Amino acid sequence: MSGLLENKNIVIMGVRNKWSISWGIAEKAAKEGAKLIFTCEAAKSIENTKKLVCELGDFEVIECDVSVDESIERAFDKIKQKYGVIHGVSHGIAHAFTEDLRDEFIKTSREGFLHALNVSAYSLVGVSRYARELMTEGGSIITLTYLGGEKVIKNYNVMGVAKAALDCSVRYLANDLGGEHIKVNAISAGPIKTLAAKGIGDFNTILEAVKEKAPLRRNVTIEDVGNTATYLFSDLSSGVTGEIIHLDCGYSIMGL
Ligand code: NAD
């Protein structure tokens, strides 16, 4: 352990299992000395998440459904009471209806569109608003995005639109919070086989295409994401905010 994140309280949102990108972030942050506070979507998942995260340390798990303002408020109130100050938030949360991720984008229903944008993009705004109050010593907010918000990627559909809104929210939030020494950045991770990714039609084809074309000739791992997140949480990234960092083995630089 080199202690890059010693004395930092970091909220990790979005660990579902050990394949979750947020798990890679939590593992590395814990190794670097951070005190972690986990949130999970539903009260019924708290015990399972506790069992999962206990190998990283004696860390708290709190319910937070990001589609409900009161749930975000309750979660950050609890965090405030127990920890007072936080220095980081990792927002690793997204959701769209499965039927919207395997057919033409044009068929997206109003309900499906609003759901995806609500859970996957607006939630960062809501979470940042409450996190800000606890970041009295400055801080770093990180979210996870994907190239499908910049370019058309087959089947990514409404989630691409949500990621475009998320990317833009990162820039506006960075401007709002910069004066309080709070950085806001997104990691645009290459494709990784997680439960959320399984919902995207033909996901294995995407993995193969990236492996073949990316300059590093491989797919990224959750450990890669953990490394970049640690950099963003740490003081090494002191002048970096409002950025979408492509962590994709170079795939996004390629033309033909
Ligand atoms: P995952 O399924 O492990 O994580 C998604 C998380 O979102 C889960 O923990 C789930 O509980 C949570 N969630 C969904 N709705 C919620 C709600 N209403 N309230 C609170 N939590 C809620 O999948 P993942 O791939 O680790 O996804 C994490 C993030 O990474 C997402 O934003 C995803 O879009 C992004 N991302 C994933 C990939 C990939 O290829 N897997 C690539 C780039 C970006």
PDB file of C-alpha atoms and ligand atoms in Angstrom:
ATOM      1  CA  MET A   1       0.000   0.000   0.000  1.00  0.00           C
ATOM      2  CA  SER A   2       1.382   3.402  -0.930  1.00  0.00           C
ATOM      3  CA  GLY A   3      -1.340   5.333   0.925  1.00  0.00           C
ATOM      4  CA  LEU A   4      -2.394   7.677  -1.887  1.00  0.00           C
ATOM      5  CA  LEU A   5      -5.888   7.899  -0.391  1.00  0.00           C
ATOM      6  CA  GLU A   6      -5.044   7.897   3.337  1.00  0.00           C
ATOM      7  CA  ASN A   7      -7.404  10.035   5.437  1.00  0.00           C
ATOM      8  CA  LYS A   8      -9.992  10.219   2.660  1.00  0.00           C
ATOM      9  CA  ASN A   9     -13.623   9.150   3.144  1.00  0.00           C
ATOM     10  CA  ILE A  10     -14.953   7.917  -0.178  1.00  0.00           C
ATOM     11  CA  VAL A  11     -18.528   6.929  -1.036  1.00  0.00           C
ATOM     12  CA  ILE A  12     -18.735   4.029  -3.505  1.00  0.00           C
ATOM     13  CA  MET A  13     -22.099   3.771  -5.278  1.00  0.00           C
ATOM     14  CA  GLY A  14     -22.853   0.806  -7.548  1.00  0.00           C
ATOM     15  CA  VAL A  15     -21.184  -2.379  -6.265  1.00  0.00           C
ATOM     16  CA  ARG A  16     -23.534  -5.175  -7.294  1.00  0.00           C
ATOM     17  CA  ASN A  17     -21.023  -8.033  -7.344  1.00  0.00           C
ATOM     18  CA  LYS A  18     -17.317  -8.696  -7.900  1.00  0.00           C
ATOM     19  CA  TRP A  19     -17.673  -8.071 -11.623  1.00  0.00           C
ATOM     20  CA  SER A  20     -18.961  -4.542 -11.044  1.00  0.00           C
ATOM     21  CA  ILE A  21     -16.669  -1.750 -12.189  1.00  0.00           C
ATOM     22  CA  SER A  22     -17.299  -0.151  -8.783  1.00  0.00           C
ATOM     23  CA  TRP A  23     -15.755  -3.216  -7.152  1.00  0.00           C
ATOM     24  CA  GLY A  24     -12.484  -2.572  -9.026  1.00  0.00           C
ATOM     25  CA  ILE A  25     -12.599   1.035  -7.831  1.00  0.00           C
ATOM     26  CA  ALA A  26     -13.335   0.023  -4.219  1.00  0.00           C
ATOM     27  CA  GLU A  27     -10.577  -2.615  -4.130  1.00  0.00           C
ATOM     28  CA  LYS A  28      -7.896  -0.200  -5.267  1.00  0.00           C
ATOM     29  CA  ALA A  29      -9.161   2.678  -3.112  1.00  0.00           C
ATOM     30  CA  ALA A  30      -9.131   0.422  -0.030  1.00  0.00           C
ATOM     31  CA  LYS A  31      -5.561  -0.702  -0.837  1.00  0.00           C
ATOM     32  CA  GLU A  32      -4.548   2.947  -1.031  1.00  0.00           C
ATOM     33  CA  GLY A  33      -5.866   3.576   2.478  1.00  0.00           C
ATOM     34  CA  ALA A  34      -9.295   5.155   1.848  1.00  0.00           C
ATOM     35  CA  LYS A  35     -12.120   4.716   4.330  1.00  0.00           C
ATOM     36  CA  LEU A  36     -15.035   3.538   2.184  1.00  0.00           C
ATOM     37  CA  ILE A  37     -18.780   3.969   2.594  1.00  0.00           C
ATOM     38  CA  PHE A  38     -20.862   1.836   0.213  1.00  0.00           C
ATOM     39  CA  THR A  39     -24.380   2.517  -1.025  1.00  0.00           C
ATOM     40  CA  CYS A  40     -26.681   0.003  -2.664  1.00  0.00           C
ATOM     41  CA  GLU A  41     -29.970   0.353  -4.505  1.00  0.00           C
ATOM     42  CA  ALA A  42     -32.304  -1.497  -2.139  1.00  0.00           C
ATOM     43  CA  ALA A  43     -32.493  -2.332   1.572  1.00  0.00           C
ATOM     44  CA  LYS A  44     -32.776  -6.018   0.681  1.00  0.00           C
ATOM     45  CA  SER A  45     -29.280  -5.960  -0.883  1.00  0.00           C
ATOM     46  CA  ILE A  46     -27.541  -4.467   2.158  1.00  0.00           C
ATOM     47  CA  GLU A  47     -26.653  -7.820   3.788  1.00  0.00           C
ATOM     48  CA  ASN A  48     -25.282  -9.302   0.544  1.00  0.00           C
ATOM     49  CA  THR A  49     -23.255  -6.185  -0.166  1.00  0.00           C
ATOM     50  CA  LYS A  50     -21.884  -6.277   3.408  1.00  0.00           C
ATOM     51  CA  LYS A  51     -20.772  -9.882   2.906  1.00  0.00           C
ATOM     52  CA  LEU A  52     -19.075  -8.866  -0.317  1.00  0.00           C
ATOM     53  CA  VAL A  53     -17.247  -5.791   0.942  1.00  0.00           C
ATOM     54  CA  CYS A  54     -16.137  -7.187   4.321  1.00  0.00           C
ATOM     55  CA  GLU A  55     -13.004  -8.586   2.675  1.00  0.00           C
ATOM     56  CA  LEU A  56     -11.925  -5.011   1.926  1.00  0.00           C
ATOM     57  CA  GLY A  57     -12.417  -3.781   5.505  1.00  0.00           C
ATOM     58  CA  ASP A  58     -15.051  -2.976   8.097  1.00  0.00           C
ATOM     59  CA  PHE A  59     -17.060  -0.616   5.909  1.00  0.00           C
ATOM     60  CA  GLU A  60     -20.650   0.606   6.153  1.00  0.00           C
ATOM     61  CA  VAL A  61     -23.338  -0.145   3.546  1.00  0.00           C
ATOM     62  CA  ILE A  62     -26.249   2.294   3.218  1.00  0.00           C
ATOM     63  CA  GLU A  63     -29.379   2.119   1.066  1.00  0.00           C
ATOM     64  CA  CYS A  64     -29.615   4.692  -1.730  1.00  0.00           C
ATOM     65  CA  ASP A  65     -31.994   4.435  -4.673  1.00  0.00           C
ATOM     66  CA  VAL A  66     -30.760   7.243  -6.920  1.00  0.00           C
ATOM     67  CA  SER A  67     -34.088   7.512  -8.730  1.00  0.00           C
ATOM     68  CA  VAL A  68     -35.677   8.874  -5.529  1.00  0.00           C
ATOM     69  CA  ASP A  69     -34.538  12.252  -4.135  1.00  0.00           C
ATOM     70  CA  GLU A  70     -35.549  11.378  -0.562  1.00  0.00           C
ATOM     71  CA  SER A  71     -33.447   8.218  -0.698  1.00  0.00           C
ATOM     72  CA  ILE A  72     -30.347  10.199  -1.771  1.00  0.00           C
ATOM     73  CA  GLU A  73     -31.042  12.766   0.960  1.00  0.00           C
ATOM     74  CA  ARG A  74     -31.465  10.059   3.635  1.00  0.00           C
ATOM     75  CA  ALA A  75     -28.258   8.300   2.573  1.00  0.00           C
ATOM     76  CA  PHE A  76     -26.126  11.452   2.655  1.00  0.00           C
ATOM     77  CA  ASP A  77     -27.706  12.510   5.975  1.00  0.00           C
ATOM     78  CA  LYS A  78     -26.606   9.189   7.471  1.00  0.00           C
ATOM     79  CA  ILE A  79     -23.138   9.640   6.014  1.00  0.00           C
ATOM     80  CA  LYS A  80     -22.967  13.170   7.426  1.00  0.00           C
ATOM     81  CA  GLN A  81     -23.983  12.044  10.902  1.00  0.00           C
ATOM     82  CA  LYS A  82     -21.377   9.291  11.012  1.00  0.00           C
ATOM     83  CA  TYR A  83     -18.440  10.746   9.036  1.00  0.00           C
ATOM     84  CA  GLY A  84     -19.037  14.502   8.867  1.00  0.00           C
ATOM     85  CA  VAL A  85     -16.756  15.020   5.877  1.00  0.00           C
ATOM     86  CA  ILE A  86     -16.321  13.104   2.619  1.00  0.00           C
ATOM     87  CA  HIS A  87     -13.571  13.536   0.028  1.00  0.00           C
ATOM     88  CA  GLY A  88     -14.810  11.421  -2.857  1.00  0.00           C
ATOM     89  CA  VAL A  89     -17.842   9.890  -4.530  1.00  0.00           C
ATOM     90  CA  SER A  90     -17.755   7.173  -7.169  1.00  0.00           C
ATOM     91  CA  HIS A  91     -21.020   7.074  -9.137  1.00  0.00           C
ATOM     92  CA  GLY A  92     -21.071   3.716 -10.975  1.00  0.00           C
ATOM     93  CA  ILE A  93     -24.777   3.546 -11.714  1.00  0.00           C
ATOM     94  CA  ALA A  94     -26.854   3.158 -14.867  1.00  0.00           C
ATOM     95  CA  HIS A  95     -30.025   1.422 -15.974  1.00  0.00           C
ATOM     96  CA  ALA A  96     -32.210   1.117 -19.058  1.00  0.00           C
ATOM     97  CA  PHE A  97     -35.004  -1.289 -19.925  1.00  0.00           C
ATOM     98  CA  THR A  98     -33.626  -4.388 -21.650  1.00  0.00           C
ATOM     99  CA  GLU A  99     -36.007  -3.995 -24.597  1.00  0.00           C
ATOM    100  CA  ASP A 100     -34.423  -0.604 -25.306  1.00  0.00           C
ATOM    101  CA  LEU A 101     -30.955  -2.127 -25.695  1.00  0.00           C
ATOM    102  CA  ARG A 102     -31.574  -4.667 -28.446  1.00  0.00           C
ATOM    103  CA  ASP A 103     -33.670  -3.118 -31.182  1.00  0.00           C
ATOM    104  CA  GLU A 104     -33.784   0.133 -33.157  1.00  0.00           C
ATOM    105  CA  PHE A 105     -33.265   3.300 -31.084  1.00  0.00           C
ATOM    106  CA  ILE A 106     -36.237   4.892 -32.808  1.00  0.00           C
ATOM    107  CA  LYS A 107     -38.542   2.460 -31.005  1.00  0.00           C
ATOM    108  CA  THR A 108     -37.559   3.747 -27.539  1.00  0.00           C
ATOM    109  CA  SER A 109     -40.690   4.565 -25.541  1.00  0.00           C
ATOM    110  CA  ARG A 110     -41.059   7.847 -23.662  1.00  0.00           C
ATOM    111  CA  GLU A 111     -41.061   5.835 -20.435  1.00  0.00           C
ATOM    112  CA  GLY A 112     -37.860   3.996 -21.389  1.00  0.00           C
ATOM    113  CA  PHE A 113     -36.140   7.219 -22.413  1.00  0.00           C
ATOM    114  CA  LEU A 114     -37.040   9.044 -19.181  1.00  0.00           C
ATOM    115  CA  HIS A 115     -36.103   6.032 -17.047  1.00  0.00           C
ATOM    116  CA  ALA A 116     -32.632   5.695 -18.596  1.00  0.00           C
ATOM    117  CA  LEU A 117     -31.922   9.425 -18.355  1.00  0.00           C
ATOM    118  CA  ASN A 118     -33.256   9.596 -14.789  1.00  0.00           C
ATOM    119  CA  VAL A 119     -31.245   6.722 -13.321  1.00  0.00           C
ATOM    120  CA  SER A 120     -28.117   7.062 -15.456  1.00  0.00           C
ATOM    121  CA  ALA A 121     -27.650  10.826 -15.862  1.00  0.00           C
ATOM    122  CA  TYR A 122     -29.842  12.922 -13.568  1.00  0.00           C
ATOM    123  CA  SER A 123     -28.720  10.814 -10.614  1.00  0.00           C
ATOM    124  CA  LEU A 124     -25.217  12.302 -10.840  1.00  0.00           C
ATOM    125  CA  VAL A 125     -26.698  15.778 -10.466  1.00  0.00           C
ATOM    126  CA  GLY A 126     -28.834  14.760  -7.470  1.00  0.00           C
ATOM    127  CA  VAL A 127     -25.975  12.901  -5.790  1.00  0.00           C
ATOM    128  CA  SER A 128     -23.505  15.762  -6.360  1.00  0.00           C
ATOM    129  CA  ARG A 129     -25.903  18.231  -4.764  1.00  0.00           C
ATOM    130  CA  TYR A 130     -25.949  16.264  -1.501  1.00  0.00           C
ATOM    131  CA  ALA A 131     -22.287  15.241  -1.673  1.00  0.00           C
ATOM    132  CA  ARG A 132     -21.229  18.885  -2.020  1.00  0.00           C
ATOM    133  CA  GLU A 133     -22.500  19.673   1.496  1.00  0.00           C
ATOM    134  CA  LEU A 134     -20.135  17.046   2.942  1.00  0.00           C
ATOM    135  CA  MET A 135     -17.102  17.983   0.832  1.00  0.00           C
ATOM    136  CA  THR A 136     -16.035  20.817   3.084  1.00  0.00           C
ATOM    137  CA  GLU A 137     -12.340  20.009   2.534  1.00  0.00           C
ATOM    138  CA  GLY A 138     -12.688  19.824  -1.267  1.00  0.00           C
ATOM    139  CA  GLY A 139     -13.293  16.566  -3.082  1.00  0.00           C
ATOM    140  CA  SER A 140     -13.480  14.449  -6.189  1.00  0.00           C
ATOM    141  CA  ILE A 141     -16.637  13.123  -7.844  1.00  0.00           C
ATOM    142  CA  ILE A 142     -16.224  10.393 -10.447  1.00  0.00           C
ATOM    143  CA  THR A 143     -18.756   8.829 -12.780  1.00  0.00           C
ATOM    144  CA  LEU A 144     -18.562   6.058 -15.378  1.00  0.00           C
ATOM    145  CA  THR A 145     -19.415   6.742 -18.979  1.00  0.00           C
ATOM    146  CA  TYR A 146     -19.006   5.042 -22.363  1.00  0.00           C
ATOM    147  CA  LEU A 147     -18.073   5.883 -25.954  1.00  0.00           C
ATOM    148  CA  GLY A 148     -21.677   5.149 -26.953  1.00  0.00           C
ATOM    149  CA  GLY A 149     -22.480   8.678 -25.714  1.00  0.00           C
ATOM    150  CA  GLU A 150     -20.187  10.164 -28.387  1.00  0.00           C
ATOM    151  CA  LYS A 151     -20.583   7.763 -31.316  1.00  0.00           C
ATOM    152  CA  VAL A 152     -23.288   5.398 -32.461  1.00  0.00           C
ATOM    153  CA  ILE A 153     -22.677   1.910 -31.087  1.00  0.00           C
ATOM    154  CA  LYS A 154     -25.070  -0.803 -32.118  1.00  0.00           C
ATOM    155  CA  ASN A 155     -27.696  -1.604 -29.453  1.00  0.00           C
ATOM    156  CA  TYR A 156     -26.372   0.977 -26.964  1.00  0.00           C
ATOM    157  CA  ASN A 157     -29.291   3.168 -28.046  1.00  0.00           C
ATOM    158  CA  VAL A 158     -30.957   5.149 -25.253  1.00  0.00           C
ATOM    159  CA  MET A 159     -28.034   4.481 -22.943  1.00  0.00           C
ATOM    160  CA  GLY A 160     -25.880   6.414 -25.429  1.00  0.00           C
ATOM    161  CA  VAL A 161     -28.229   9.379 -25.110  1.00  0.00           C
ATOM    162  CA  ALA A 162     -28.054   9.061 -21.309  1.00  0.00           C
ATOM    163  CA  LYS A 163     -24.247   8.966 -21.408  1.00  0.00           C
ATOM    164  CA  ALA A 164     -24.172  12.107 -23.591  1.00  0.00           C
ATOM    165  CA  ALA A 165     -26.299  13.857 -20.944  1.00  0.00           C
ATOM    166  CA  LEU A 166     -24.039  12.473 -18.224  1.00  0.00           C
ATOM    167  CA  ASP A 167     -20.873  13.720 -19.982  1.00  0.00           C
ATOM    168  CA  CYS A 168     -22.347  17.177 -20.356  1.00  0.00           C
ATOM    169  CA  SER A 169     -23.527  17.161 -16.723  1.00  0.00           C
ATOM    170  CA  VAL A 170     -19.928  16.442 -15.684  1.00  0.00           C
ATOM    171  CA  ARG A 171     -18.825  19.700 -17.324  1.00  0.00           C
ATOM    172  CA  TYR A 172     -21.596  21.824 -15.799  1.00  0.00           C
ATOM    173  CA  LEU A 173     -21.084  20.264 -12.362  1.00  0.00           C
ATOM    174  CA  ALA A 174     -17.318  20.820 -12.635  1.00  0.00           C
ATOM    175  CA  ASN A 175     -17.976  24.509 -13.223  1.00  0.00           C
ATOM    176  CA  ASP A 176     -20.500  24.779 -10.361  1.00  0.00           C
ATOM    177  CA  LEU A 177     -18.268  23.005  -7.848  1.00  0.00           C
ATOM    178  CA  GLY A 178     -14.772  24.065  -8.914  1.00  0.00           C
ATOM    179  CA  GLY A 179     -14.827  27.104  -6.635  1.00  0.00           C
ATOM    180  CA  GLU A 180     -15.292  24.718  -3.693  1.00  0.00           C
ATOM    181  CA  HIS A 181     -12.221  22.690  -4.755  1.00  0.00           C
ATOM    182  CA  ILE A 182     -14.419  19.819  -5.862  1.00  0.00           C
ATOM    183  CA  LYS A 183     -13.326  18.057  -9.077  1.00  0.00           C
ATOM    184  CA  VAL A 184     -15.898  16.265 -11.254  1.00  0.00           C
ATOM    185  CA  ASN A 185     -14.690  13.834 -13.917  1.00  0.00           C
ATOM    186  CA  ALA A 186     -15.878  10.822 -15.886  1.00  0.00           C
ATOM    187  CA  ILE A 187     -13.996   7.688 -16.810  1.00  0.00           C
ATOM    188  CA  SER A 188     -15.079   6.478 -20.234  1.00  0.00           C
ATOM    189  CA  ALA A 189     -14.299   2.800 -19.785  1.00  0.00           C
ATOM    190  CA  GLY A 190     -14.003   0.345 -22.646  1.00  0.00           C
ATOM    191  CA  PRO A 191     -16.448  -2.576 -22.588  1.00  0.00           C
ATOM    192  CA  ILE A 192     -16.233  -4.884 -19.573  1.00  0.00           C
ATOM    193  CA  LYS A 193     -18.365  -7.974 -18.980  1.00  0.00           C
ATOM    194  CA  THR A 194     -20.602  -6.960 -16.063  1.00  0.00           C
ATOM    195  CA  LEU A 195     -24.260  -7.587 -15.253  1.00  0.00           C
ATOM    196  CA  ALA A 196     -25.271  -4.193 -16.705  1.00  0.00           C
ATOM    197  CA  ALA A 197     -23.318  -4.937 -19.902  1.00  0.00           C
ATOM    198  CA  LYS A 198     -25.074  -8.292 -20.313  1.00  0.00           C
ATOM    199  CA  GLY A 199     -28.269  -6.357 -21.033  1.00  0.00           C
ATOM    200  CA  ILE A 200     -26.763  -4.932 -24.243  1.00  0.00           C
ATOM    201  CA  GLY A 201     -27.472  -7.036 -27.317  1.00  0.00           C
ATOM    202  CA  ASP A 202     -24.380  -8.636 -28.997  1.00  0.00           C
ATOM    203  CA  PHE A 203     -22.081  -7.434 -26.222  1.00  0.00           C
ATOM    204  CA  ASN A 204     -19.533 -10.183 -26.936  1.00  0.00           C
ATOM    205  CA  THR A 205     -19.114  -8.863 -30.490  1.00  0.00           C
ATOM    206  CA  ILE A 206     -18.215  -5.444 -29.048  1.00  0.00           C
ATOM    207  CA  LEU A 207     -15.620  -7.034 -26.746  1.00  0.00           C
ATOM    208  CA  GLU A 208     -14.028  -8.905 -29.657  1.00  0.00           C
ATOM    209  CA  ALA A 209     -13.973  -5.829 -31.933  1.00  0.00           C
ATOM    210  CA  VAL A 210     -12.250  -3.719 -29.278  1.00  0.00           C
ATOM    211  CA  LYS A 211      -9.663  -6.395 -28.540  1.00  0.00           C
ATOM    212  CA  GLU A 212      -8.798  -6.609 -32.210  1.00  0.00           C
ATOM    213  CA  LYS A 213      -8.636  -2.878 -32.987  1.00  0.00           C
ATOM    214  CA  ALA A 214      -7.461  -1.186 -29.781  1.00  0.00           C
ATOM    215  CA  PRO A 215      -3.805  -0.112 -29.856  1.00  0.00           C
ATOM    216  CA  LEU A 216      -3.111  -2.120 -26.676  1.00  0.00           C
ATOM    217  CA  ARG A 217      -4.829  -5.186 -28.273  1.00  0.00           C
ATOM    218  CA  ARG A 218      -6.849  -6.032 -25.206  1.00  0.00           C
ATOM    219  CA  ASN A 219      -9.963  -5.031 -23.303  1.00  0.00           C
ATOM    220  CA  VAL A 220      -9.786  -2.962 -20.132  1.00  0.00           C
ATOM    221  CA  THR A 221     -10.283  -4.549 -16.717  1.00  0.00           C
ATOM    222  CA  ILE A 222     -11.921  -3.316 -13.545  1.00  0.00           C
ATOM    223  CA  GLU A 223      -8.375  -3.076 -12.128  1.00  0.00           C
ATOM    224  CA  ASP A 224      -7.520  -0.552 -14.883  1.00  0.00           C
ATOM    225  CA  VAL A 225     -10.568   1.469 -13.853  1.00  0.00           C
ATOM    226  CA  GLY A 226      -9.533   1.239 -10.178  1.00  0.00           C
ATOM    227  CA  ASN A 227      -6.128   2.714 -11.061  1.00  0.00           C
ATOM    228  CA  THR A 228      -7.586   5.682 -12.957  1.00  0.00           C
ATOM    229  CA  ALA A 229     -10.207   6.290 -10.258  1.00  0.00           C
ATOM    230  CA  THR A 230      -7.465   6.341  -7.614  1.00  0.00           C
ATOM    231  CA  TYR A 231      -5.581   8.928  -9.648  1.00  0.00           C
ATOM    232  CA  LEU A 232      -8.757  11.034  -9.871  1.00  0.00           C
ATOM    233  CA  PHE A 233      -9.483  10.698  -6.134  1.00  0.00           C
ATOM    234  CA  SER A 234      -5.905  11.513  -5.222  1.00  0.00           C
ATOM    235  CA  ASP A 235      -4.063  14.813  -5.211  1.00  0.00           C
ATOM    236  CA  LEU A 236      -2.114  13.629  -8.287  1.00  0.00           C
ATOM    237  CA  SER A 237      -5.058  14.908 -10.375  1.00  0.00           C
ATOM    238  CA  SER A 238      -5.242  18.244  -8.534  1.00  0.00           C
ATOM    239  CA  GLY A 239      -5.709  20.314 -11.719  1.00  0.00           C
ATOM    240  CA  VAL A 240      -8.052  17.949 -13.581  1.00  0.00           C
ATOM    241  CA  THR A 241     -11.790  18.610 -13.706  1.00  0.00           C
ATOM    242  CA  GLY A 242     -14.644  18.425 -16.197  1.00  0.00           C
ATOM    243  CA  GLU A 243     -12.794  15.730 -18.168  1.00  0.00           C
ATOM    244  CA  ILE A 244     -14.019  12.584 -19.866  1.00  0.00           C
ATOM    245  CA  ILE A 245     -10.977  10.320 -19.580  1.00  0.00           C
ATOM    246  CA  HIS A 246     -10.978   7.565 -22.203  1.00  0.00           C
ATOM    247  CA  LEU A 247      -9.782   4.399 -20.503  1.00  0.00           C
ATOM    248  CA  ASP A 248     -10.203   2.013 -23.401  1.00  0.00           C
ATOM    249  CA  CYS A 249      -6.767   0.691 -24.394  1.00  0.00           C
ATOM    250  CA  GLY A 250      -6.792   3.436 -27.037  1.00  0.00           C
ATOM    251  CA  TYR A 251      -9.810   2.160 -28.974  1.00  0.00           C
ATOM    252  CA  SER A 252     -11.433   5.609 -29.306  1.00  0.00           C
ATOM    253  CA  ILE A 253      -8.451   7.121 -31.176  1.00  0.00           C
ATOM    254  CA  MET A 254      -8.786   4.697 -34.081  1.00  0.00           C
ATOM    255  CA  GLY A 255     -10.310   5.528 -37.464  1.00  0.00           C
ATOM    256  CA  LEU A 256     -10.293   2.675 -39.925  1.00  0.00           C
TER     257      LEU A 256
HETATM  258  P1  NAD B   1     -23.170  -3.306 -12.674  1.00  0.00           P
HETATM  259  O1  NAD B   1     -24.434  -3.955 -13.064  1.00  0.00           O
HETATM  260  O2  NAD B   1     -22.212  -4.121 -11.895  1.00  0.00           O
HETATM  261  O3  NAD B   1     -23.439  -1.939 -11.895  1.00  0.00           O
HETATM  262  C1  NAD B   1     -24.562  -1.136 -12.143  1.00  0.00           C
HETATM  263  C2  NAD B   1     -25.021  -0.648 -10.787  1.00  0.00           C
HETATM  264  O4  NAD B   1     -26.076   0.299 -10.929  1.00  0.00           O
HETATM  265  C3  NAD B   1     -25.572  -1.782  -9.902  1.00  0.00           C
HETATM  266  O5  NAD B   1     -24.872  -1.813  -8.682  1.00  0.00           O
HETATM  267  C4  NAD B   1     -27.028  -1.406  -9.671  1.00  0.00           C
HETATM  268  O6  NAD B   1     -27.510  -1.770  -8.401  1.00  0.00           O
HETATM  269  C5  NAD B   1     -26.906   0.124  -9.802  1.00  0.00           C
HETATM  270  N1  NAD B   1     -28.218   0.764  -9.978  1.00  0.00           N
HETATM  271  C6  NAD B   1     -29.107   0.642 -11.018  1.00  0.00           C
HETATM  272  N2  NAD B   1     -30.221   1.371 -10.755  1.00  0.00           N
HETATM  273  C7  NAD B   1     -30.018   1.990  -9.551  1.00  0.00           C
HETATM  274  C8  NAD B   1     -30.784   2.869  -8.735  1.00  0.00           C
HETATM  275  N3  NAD B   1     -32.014   3.272  -9.098  1.00  0.00           N
HETATM  276  N4  NAD B   1     -30.252   3.302  -7.562  1.00  0.00           N
HETATM  277  C9  NAD B   1     -29.027   2.903  -7.167  1.00  0.00           C
HETATM  278  N5  NAD B   1     -28.249   2.066  -7.887  1.00  0.00           N
HETATM  279  C10 NAD B   1     -28.746   1.614  -9.050  1.00  0.00           C
HETATM  280  O7  NAD B   1     -22.515  -2.812 -14.059  1.00  0.00           O
HETATM  281  P2  NAD B   1     -21.240  -1.923 -14.391  1.00  0.00           P
HETATM  282  O8  NAD B   1     -20.907  -2.260 -15.795  1.00  0.00           O
HETATM  283  O9  NAD B   1     -20.220  -2.055 -13.327  1.00  0.00           O
HETATM  284  O10 NAD B   1     -21.850  -0.447 -14.416  1.00  0.00           O
HETATM  285  C11 NAD B   1     -21.309   0.625 -13.662  1.00  0.00           C
HETATM  286  C12 NAD B   1     -21.237   1.884 -14.531  1.00  0.00           C
HETATM  287  O11 NAD B   1     -20.232   1.716 -15.525  1.00  0.00           O
HETATM  288  C13 NAD B   1     -22.528   2.209 -15.302  1.00  0.00           C
HETATM  289  O12 NAD B   1     -22.714   3.597 -15.306  1.00  0.00           O
HETATM  290  C14 NAD B   1     -22.199   1.723 -16.709  1.00  0.00           C
HETATM  291  O13 NAD B   1     -22.957   2.367 -17.704  1.00  0.00           O
HETATM  292  C15 NAD B   1     -20.747   2.137 -16.760  1.00  0.00           C
HETATM  293  N6  NAD B   1     -19.956   1.543 -17.846  1.00  0.00           N
HETATM  294  C16 NAD B   1     -19.955   0.203 -18.020  1.00  0.00           C
HETATM  295  C17 NAD B   1     -19.190  -0.351 -19.043  1.00  0.00           C
HETATM  296  C18 NAD B   1     -19.185  -1.846 -19.277  1.00  0.00           C
HETATM  297  O14 NAD B   1     -18.820  -2.256 -20.382  1.00  0.00           O
HETATM  298  N7  NAD B   1     -19.545  -2.657 -18.306  1.00  0.00           N
HETATM  299  C19 NAD B   1     -18.414   0.481 -19.864  1.00  0.00           C
HETATM  300  C20 NAD B   1     -18.430   1.848 -19.648  1.00  0.00           C
HETATM  301  C21 NAD B   1     -19.215   2.373 -18.626  1.00  0.00           C
END
